[in-house]
Amino acid sequence: MAVNEDVRAELDFLVALRRDLHAHPELGFEEERTSQIVAEHLTETGMKVHRGLGGTGVVGTLTVGNGPRTIGLRADMDALAMPETADRPYKSTVPGKMHACGHDGHTTLLLGAARELARTRNFSGTVHFIFQPAEEGRGGAKRMVEDGLFELFPCDAVYGLHNMPGLDTDEMAVVAGPQLASSDSWQVRFRGVGTHGAKPHLGKDPVTAGGHFLASLQTIVGRVVDLLQPAVVSACSVQAGDPNALNVIPDFIDIAGTARAYTPHVRDQLEEEIGRLANGVAAMFGIEAEYRFIRRIPPVVNDADATARALAAAKAVCGDKVRTDFPPSTAGDDFAFFSQGVPGAYVWLGNGPAVDGALHHNTAYDFNDGAISTGVKFWTTLVEQELAA
């Protein structure tokens, strides 16, 4: 078989694998089928495979030669709890679950690279292929670290990759510094005294207090946080009363949302200021405020040296179609827990145009199979360059 036919056969295999994973989505910490497939393919290459880290995580280890350096490559495996609306041959077979962020593609890319590197063995050192569960807000990376990821699999550097609609499939973005914001949650309950809707003076109305809180919330970013420091505070849930009892002022209103920042200082500011505003509004209306700020995911900040290594690999694959001025995203990724432990770099791989506006977490989104070749080449080139024989 000619070399180009070998390449085509491998690409066909990876496309079929990606679409199979897409058709069988699994939520965080439920990736039993996916992790089994990953483990089987890694085992077939002859590398050592460790299962169960972080619940359903899989780590494959490939050592070639006697090079002293060890790196980790990470792919996330989980899907989202949302329906798939687009009609495609490999549409989700599980109601209410779909791969709406491309983790099926990420898993496929890293498996493809593992297969290629195990075949060519054109490096000297150790690679840990880290297949992470539960990236979508369920804490999979933190669980893997707590379960001893870097004690069992020490790394000199760790790398992550995510698809990005809007960039061409032969295009990448590699930038040092902040890439993704912290992702924290906050909850406020204003507790008043319920009463008849026609006699508000006999109670203490928490709903009106909640309205003042919501109207003032954006002053935190606009008037407290340094205007040159990006930050986001969004109220995403408001619950009060009963729509079947429209003559009742309820005892309490619950408001909750998200807060995002790129630096520890601004993250601390957001926690303090949301609470200060809640308590101030409560005092103004003579009611109580119960406040919680839940720190979930730190920001992803690329290490300069690791980024330079990733950039060299991206340029070797994509040539002049590598962007080094790509703006950071206010989305979050728990890859941050990996890159807090060792130097890390998180890069973007083009996913082509957003068809019909279907960006990440859209019910019509799909990973672009045209990006598979670029992604696999990036991973293999990164290993071969960083662990040069």
Coordinates of C-alpha atoms in Angstrom, one line a residue, residues 7 11 14 105 109-110 112-113 161 167-173 313-319 321-322 347-352 367-382:
V7 CA -2.6 8.1 5.5
L11 CA -7.8 9.4 8.4
L14 CA -10.3 8.6 12.7
G105 CA -12.9 15.6 18.2
L109 CA -7.1 13.9 17.8
L110 CA -5.1 12.6 20.8
G112 CA -4.7 9.6 16.4
A113 CA -1.4 11.2 17.7
L161 CA -6.0 21.9 22.7
L167 CA -10.6 29.8 12.4
D168 CA -9.8 27.7 9.3
T169 CA -9.2 24.0 9.8
D170 CA -5.5 24.5 8.8
E171 CA -5.1 27.4 11.1
M172 CA -4.1 27.6 14.8
A173 CA -3.8 30.3 17.5
A313 CA 5.1 23.0 16.5
A314 CA 2.1 25.0 15.2
K315 CA 4.2 26.9 12.7
A316 CA 5.8 23.7 11.5
V317 CA 2.3 22.3 10.7
C318 CA 0.4 25.4 9.7
G319 CA 3.1 27.7 8.4
K321 CA -1.5 30.4 9.3
V322 CA -0.7 30.6 13.0
V347 CA -3.8 26.3 22.1
W348 CA -6.7 26.8 19.6
L349 CA -7.3 24.7 16.5
G350 CA -9.5 26.0 13.7
N351 CA -12.9 24.3 13.3
G352 CA -13.9 26.2 10.2
F367 CA -16.7 19.2 15.3
N368 CA -15.3 19.7 11.8
D369 CA -13.6 16.4 10.6
G370 CA -11.5 18.6 8.3
A371 CA -9.5 19.6 11.4
I372 CA -8.5 16.1 12.3
S373 CA -5.4 16.0 10.1
T374 CA -4.1 19.4 11.4
G375 CA -4.7 18.4 15.0
V376 CA -3.0 15.1 14.8
K377 CA 0.0 16.6 13.0
F378 CA 0.2 19.3 15.7
W379 CA 0.3 16.8 18.5
T380 CA 2.9 14.5 16.8
T381 CA 5.1 17.5 15.8
L382 CA 5.0 18.9 19.3

